[in-house]
Tab-separated table of C-alpha atoms in Angstrom:
chain	number	residue	atom	x	y	z
N	1	MET	CA	158.966	-114.059	57.427
N	2	ALA	CA	156.532	-115.560	60.328
N	3	THR	CA	152.864	-114.895	59.799
N	4	LEU	CA	149.644	-114.853	60.644
N	5	PRO	CA	146.872	-116.805	59.448
N	6	ASN	CA	145.877	-114.473	55.868
N	7	PRO	CA	142.033	-113.899	55.713
N	8	LEU	CA	142.666	-112.915	52.110
N	9	PRO	CA	142.132	-115.706	50.566
N	10	GLN	CA	138.583	-116.315	51.859
N	11	LEU	CA	138.638	-112.582	49.304
N	12	ALA	CA	138.895	-114.752	46.586
N	13	ALA	CA	135.532	-116.764	46.671
N	14	ASP	CA	133.814	-113.090	48.535
N	15	PRO	CA	134.681	-110.215	47.066
N	16	SER	CA	132.659	-108.351	50.368
N	17	GLY	CA	134.290	-109.630	52.779
N	18	ARG	CA	130.579	-109.960	54.433
N	19	ALA	CA	132.088	-113.829	55.933
N	20	LEU	CA	134.711	-111.584	57.505
N	21	GLY	CA	133.178	-109.380	58.760
N	22	LEU	CA	134.174	-106.391	56.076
N	23	GLU	CA	131.328	-104.631	53.852
N	24	LEU	CA	133.873	-104.105	50.508
N	25	PRO	CA	134.089	-101.821	47.584
N	26	PRO	CA	134.497	-103.935	44.729
N	27	GLY	CA	139.100	-104.686	44.368
N	28	ARG	CA	141.638	-106.341	44.230
N	29	LEU	CA	143.576	-108.736	44.747
N	30	ILE	CA	147.141	-108.331	44.460
N	31	ASP	CA	149.988	-111.724	45.092
N	32	ALA	CA	152.575	-110.424	42.311
N	33	THR	CA	156.003	-109.832	43.204
N	34	ASP	CA	159.653	-109.826	41.501
N	35	GLU	CA	160.002	-113.237	41.192
N	36	GLY	CA	156.106	-113.988	40.024
N	37	PRO	CA	152.929	-114.208	42.238
N	38	TRP	CA	153.185	-115.065	45.932
N	39	HIS	CA	151.184	-118.709	46.471
N	40	GLU	CA	148.659	-116.176	48.210
N	41	PRO	CA	147.852	-112.458	48.639
N	42	LEU	CA	149.807	-109.768	50.006
N	43	LEU	CA	147.332	-107.191	50.712
N	44	TRP	CA	143.680	-106.174	48.693
N	45	HIS	CA	142.971	-102.775	47.647
N	46	ALA	CA	139.939	-101.302	46.133
N	47	GLY	CA	139.181	-100.590	42.066
N	48	ARG	CA	137.916	-96.682	42.974
N	49	THR	CA	139.928	-93.732	44.259
N	50	ALA	CA	139.812	-93.314	48.134
N	51	SER	CA	137.733	-90.317	49.686
N	52	SER	CA	137.558	-88.909	53.312
N	53	GLY	CA	135.324	-91.770	55.763
N	54	ASN	CA	136.786	-94.762	53.666
N	55	TRP	CA	139.745	-95.542	56.345
N	56	ALA	CA	137.755	-94.854	59.063
N	57	ARG	CA	134.749	-96.756	57.670
N	58	LEU	CA	136.428	-100.086	57.442
N	59	GLY	CA	140.237	-99.884	59.210
N	60	SER	CA	138.441	-101.688	62.693
N	61	PRO	CA	136.826	-103.485	60.737
N	62	GLY	CA	139.405	-105.126	58.833
N	63	ALA	CA	141.719	-105.205	61.681
N	64	ARG	CA	138.526	-106.927	63.606
N	65	ALA	CA	139.652	-110.018	60.953
N	66	GLY	CA	143.388	-108.856	60.387
N	67	LEU	CA	143.672	-107.035	57.831
N	68	LEU	CA	144.895	-103.440	58.942
N	69	PRO	CA	144.511	-100.671	56.480
N	70	VAL	CA	146.788	-98.352	53.955
N	71	LEU	CA	145.942	-95.847	52.144
N	72	VAL	CA	148.593	-97.464	48.700
N	73	ASP	CA	149.204	-94.640	45.332
N	74	VAL	CA	148.312	-96.844	42.094
N	75	GLY	CA	148.948	-93.637	40.238
N	76	GLY	CA	152.549	-92.530	40.540
N	77	THR	CA	155.122	-93.462	37.623
N	78	GLN	CA	155.987	-96.728	39.272
N	79	GLY	CA	152.243	-97.660	38.810
N	80	GLY	CA	150.279	-99.837	41.647
N	81	PRO	CA	151.683	-102.439	43.746
N	82	GLU	CA	151.393	-104.511	41.598
N	83	GLU	CA	154.548	-103.424	39.260
N	84	TRP	CA	156.706	-102.022	43.085
N	85	GLU	CA	158.878	-105.415	42.607
N	86	LEU	CA	158.020	-106.479	45.973
N	87	MET	CA	160.236	-109.263	47.635
N	88	PRO	CA	158.737	-110.836	51.107
N	89	GLY	CA	160.661	-114.188	50.612
N	90	GLU	CA	163.418	-112.016	51.442
N	91	MET	CA	161.249	-110.499	53.986
N	92	SER	CA	162.222	-111.960	57.874
N	93	TYR	CA	159.939	-111.514	61.026
N	94	PRO	CA	161.026	-107.600	61.867
N	95	GLY	CA	160.039	-109.099	65.783
N	96	ASP	CA	163.838	-110.271	65.317
N	97	HIS	CA	165.805	-106.728	65.078
N	98	ASP	CA	166.377	-105.282	67.893
N	99	ALA	CA	165.172	-101.200	67.045
N	100	GLU	CA	168.076	-99.973	68.663
N	101	GLU	CA	171.360	-101.841	67.061
N	102	VAL	CA	169.319	-101.308	63.849
N	103	LEU	CA	169.329	-97.734	64.103
N	104	ALA	CA	173.044	-98.296	65.868
N	105	ASP	CA	173.962	-99.403	63.219
N	106	PHE	CA	172.973	-97.684	60.160
N	107	TRP	CA	174.522	-93.993	62.147
N	108	GLY	CA	177.500	-95.950	61.881
N	109	ASP	CA	178.038	-96.825	58.229
N	110	ASP	CA	181.626	-95.480	56.846
N	111	ASP	CA	180.969	-95.102	54.183
N	112	THR	CA	180.187	-91.915	53.388
N	113	ASP	CA	183.903	-90.667	54.582
N	114	GLY	CA	182.738	-87.909	57.339
N	115	GLU	CA	180.869	-86.258	54.688
N	116	PHE	CA	177.559	-85.006	56.593
N	117	ASP	CA	179.564	-84.570	60.092
N	118	GLU	CA	178.626	-80.346	59.880
N	119	MET	CA	174.608	-81.593	58.686
N	120	LEU	CA	174.430	-83.657	62.087
N	121	ALA	CA	175.306	-81.241	64.532
N	122	PRO	CA	174.390	-81.616	67.570
N	123	PHE	CA	175.478	-84.801	67.153
N	124	GLY	CA	179.080	-86.619	66.693
N	125	PRO	CA	180.097	-89.813	64.685
N	126	GLU	CA	178.911	-92.194	68.596
N	127	TRP	CA	174.484	-92.824	67.946
N	128	PRO	CA	173.077	-90.937	70.375
N	129	GLY	CA	170.657	-92.638	71.224
N	130	LEU	CA	166.835	-93.833	71.666
N	131	ALA	CA	164.234	-90.357	71.976
N	132	ALA	CA	162.489	-90.165	74.312
N	133	ALA	CA	159.179	-90.911	74.065
N	134	PRO	CA	156.912	-88.282	74.293
N	135	ARG	CA	153.252	-87.799	76.011
N	136	LEU	CA	150.801	-89.503	73.934
N	137	GLU	CA	148.662	-86.499	72.424
N	138	ALA	CA	145.596	-88.688	70.526
N	139	ASP	CA	145.060	-91.841	70.558
N	140	PRO	CA	147.075	-92.897	67.575
N	141	ASP	CA	143.504	-94.901	65.416
N	142	ALA	CA	142.108	-91.411	65.175
N	143	ARG	CA	144.990	-90.176	64.188
N	144	ALA	CA	146.010	-91.898	61.745
N	145	ALA	CA	142.082	-91.671	60.249
N	146	GLU	CA	142.695	-88.085	60.609
N	147	VAL	CA	145.894	-88.362	58.226
N	148	ALA	CA	144.595	-90.944	55.627
N	149	ASP	CA	141.710	-88.329	55.558
N	150	SER	CA	144.460	-85.471	54.735
N	151	LEU	CA	146.215	-86.929	52.512
N	152	LEU	CA	143.130	-86.916	50.376
N	153	ASP	CA	142.720	-83.501	49.526
N	154	GLU	CA	143.013	-81.638	46.890
N	155	GLY	CA	146.185	-80.812	46.242
N	156	SER	CA	148.354	-83.772	47.657
N	157	TRP	CA	151.125	-85.035	46.547
N	158	PHE	CA	148.870	-88.452	45.890
N	159	LYS	CA	148.595	-89.371	42.198
N	160	GLU	CA	145.711	-91.679	43.145
N	161	ALA	CA	145.256	-93.083	46.788
N	162	ARG	CA	143.444	-97.185	47.038
N	163	LEU	CA	142.686	-97.803	50.367
N	164	ALA	CA	144.067	-101.080	50.564
N	165	LEU	CA	144.468	-104.523	53.688
N	166	VAL	CA	147.415	-105.845	54.726
N	167	PRO	CA	147.552	-108.714	56.998
N	168	ALA	CA	150.183	-107.880	59.490
N	169	ARG	CA	150.067	-108.086	63.382
N	170	ARG	CA	150.917	-104.271	63.534
N	171	SER	CA	151.015	-101.708	61.244
N	172	ALA	CA	154.161	-100.933	61.907
N	173	ASP	CA	155.037	-104.496	60.207
N	174	ILE	CA	153.253	-102.917	57.161
N	175	PRO	CA	156.316	-103.147	54.661
N	176	ALA	CA	157.372	-106.173	56.247
N	177	ALA	CA	154.223	-107.956	55.342
N	178	ILE	CA	153.985	-106.938	51.326
N	179	GLY	CA	157.391	-107.265	51.160
N	180	TRP	CA	157.537	-103.671	49.974
N	181	SER	CA	160.950	-102.612	49.024
N	182	GLY	CA	160.935	-98.888	49.485
N	183	PRO	CA	164.335	-98.470	51.427
N	184	LEU	CA	166.506	-101.295	49.452
N	185	ASN	CA	169.154	-98.592	48.703
N	186	HIS	CA	169.678	-98.838	52.039
N	187	GLU	CA	168.249	-101.846	53.723
N	188	ASN	CA	167.138	-104.577	51.986
N	189	ASP	CA	165.760	-106.391	54.506
N	190	THR	CA	163.003	-104.086	55.545
N	191	ALA	CA	161.549	-106.280	58.037
N	192	ARG	CA	165.236	-104.646	59.781
N	193	ILE	CA	162.985	-101.253	58.850
N	194	CYS	CA	159.806	-102.051	60.744
N	195	SER	CA	161.916	-102.655	64.129
N	196	VAL	CA	162.027	-99.006	63.960
N	197	LEU	CA	158.688	-98.360	62.557
N	198	ARG	CA	157.792	-101.424	66.159
N	199	SER	CA	159.718	-98.710	68.172
N	200	TRP	CA	158.131	-95.912	67.072
N	201	GLU	CA	155.247	-96.892	67.601
N	202	ASP	CA	155.362	-97.949	71.156
N	203	ARG	CA	157.041	-94.037	71.167
N	204	PHE	CA	155.243	-91.450	69.982
N	205	GLY	CA	152.156	-94.376	68.194
N	206	ILE	CA	152.340	-94.214	65.042
N	207	ARG	CA	151.206	-95.514	62.428
N	208	VAL	CA	151.708	-96.325	58.201
N	209	VAL	CA	149.042	-94.814	56.824
N	210	ALA	CA	150.166	-94.240	53.029
N	211	LEU	CA	152.717	-96.377	50.997
N	212	THR	CA	154.016	-95.552	47.161
N	213	PHE	CA	156.773	-97.611	44.978
N	214	ASP	CA	159.641	-95.680	47.368
N	215	GLN	CA	158.138	-93.582	49.997
N	216	LEU	CA	156.126	-93.907	53.693
N	217	VAL	CA	153.824	-91.601	55.860
N	218	LEU	CA	153.718	-92.013	59.087
N	219	SER	CA	150.745	-90.240	61.315
N	220	VAL	CA	151.945	-89.460	64.769
N	221	ALA	CA	149.994	-89.024	67.708
N	222	ALA	CA	152.927	-88.004	70.123
N	223	PRO	CA	154.700	-85.430	68.011
N	224	PRO	CA	158.040	-83.815	70.285
N	225	THR	CA	156.860	-80.845	70.920
N	226	THR	CA	160.962	-79.011	71.819
N	227	GLN	CA	163.209	-78.649	69.643
N	228	ALA	CA	165.802	-80.448	71.362
N	229	GLU	CA	163.048	-83.704	71.561
N	230	ALA	CA	162.686	-82.972	68.130
N	231	GLU	CA	166.983	-83.078	67.261
N	232	ALA	CA	167.295	-86.006	69.477
N	233	VAL	CA	163.871	-87.965	66.931
N	234	ALA	CA	166.220	-86.240	64.320
N	235	ALA	CA	169.038	-88.799	64.815
N	236	GLU	CA	166.887	-91.107	64.487
N	237	HIS	CA	165.150	-90.501	60.623
N	238	PHE	CA	168.771	-89.470	59.773
N	239	ALA	CA	169.984	-92.917	60.805
N	240	PHE	CA	166.150	-94.614	58.937
N	241	CYS	CA	166.208	-92.401	56.239
N	242	PRO	CA	169.341	-90.369	55.131
N	243	ASP	CA	168.021	-89.458	52.153
N	244	ASN	CA	164.855	-87.945	53.642
N	245	ILE	CA	168.027	-84.681	55.154
N	246	ALA	CA	170.879	-85.852	52.789
N	247	GLN	CA	168.695	-85.230	50.057
N	248	GLY	CA	166.703	-83.115	51.721
N	249	HIS	CA	165.346	-79.190	51.612
N	250	HIS	CA	166.549	-78.603	54.508
N	251	GLU	CA	170.783	-78.275	55.319
N	252	THR	CA	170.926	-80.116	58.502
N	253	LEU	CA	169.144	-81.886	61.477
N	254	GLN	CA	168.300	-79.372	63.387
N	255	GLU	CA	166.490	-77.370	61.326
N	256	TYR	CA	164.941	-80.602	60.245
N	257	ALA	CA	163.985	-80.567	63.391
N	258	ALA	CA	162.262	-77.222	63.380
N	259	HIS	CA	160.704	-77.950	60.599
N	260	GLU	CA	159.443	-81.952	60.393
N	261	ILE	CA	159.522	-83.183	63.502
N	262	VAL	CA	158.529	-80.491	65.503
N	263	GLY	CA	154.579	-80.815	66.908
N	264	ARG	CA	154.343	-82.653	63.337
N	265	ARG	CA	151.507	-85.244	62.812
N	266	ILE	CA	153.038	-86.032	59.693
N	267	TRP	CA	156.412	-87.737	59.135
N	268	SER	CA	157.313	-89.200	54.977
N	269	PHE	CA	160.786	-90.342	54.275
N	270	TRP	CA	161.917	-91.245	50.291
N	271	TRP	CA	164.815	-93.331	49.734
N	272	ASP	CA	166.423	-92.299	46.519
């Protein structure tokens, strides 16, 4: 995968990050992959549970240093990122893929033998195309900070969230930059998933806000506001992550659109 110069090695000698213009709390550098240590750190994460305001306080200075923020859950049954079987060597570059081609390829997967035809109405076997971009509702980075704080509220599904910093060109690239293998049963090259995230970044103002072993959480600054708009986006969600609908709480794509997309500021995905 094509990468930018990685500032993280500097934190080995300067854990505070002051040379990068940062004021970091104690934390750790992660270089563990499914095949042993990577040749450089893949991410840094704080050594203590994240709290409200951490994203806003560290995110902007981190971005200026070439490090983008994301919350990582270290308290799940699969442990933290050092135990997630990261696979950076298997990743291509997100910019080498076309989002619509990737989604059309997923939509056209014929392994289902018509299993989801009724679920996917009003769409048929032909890829319906990309949804139009709604009006931007908020600044994408401000929305990301707002969503990050909301994920830390009491009752959140996060077990133990830590703020992490990742060397990446844009937020959409974060999963591929660390070699995240969450979608492995759907797509082996997470850069293809990130090409779709880039398109959503452009059209819906998404940011990658949180990762667990197999979950991805996005903030949305331009959520669809009508059922028709939401159904077009729901088709993209199904191609991107069929398990969200096929193994979710909604029986049809139309129900999913109404309950999970219209006006929603958070999109969450889980791959079985």
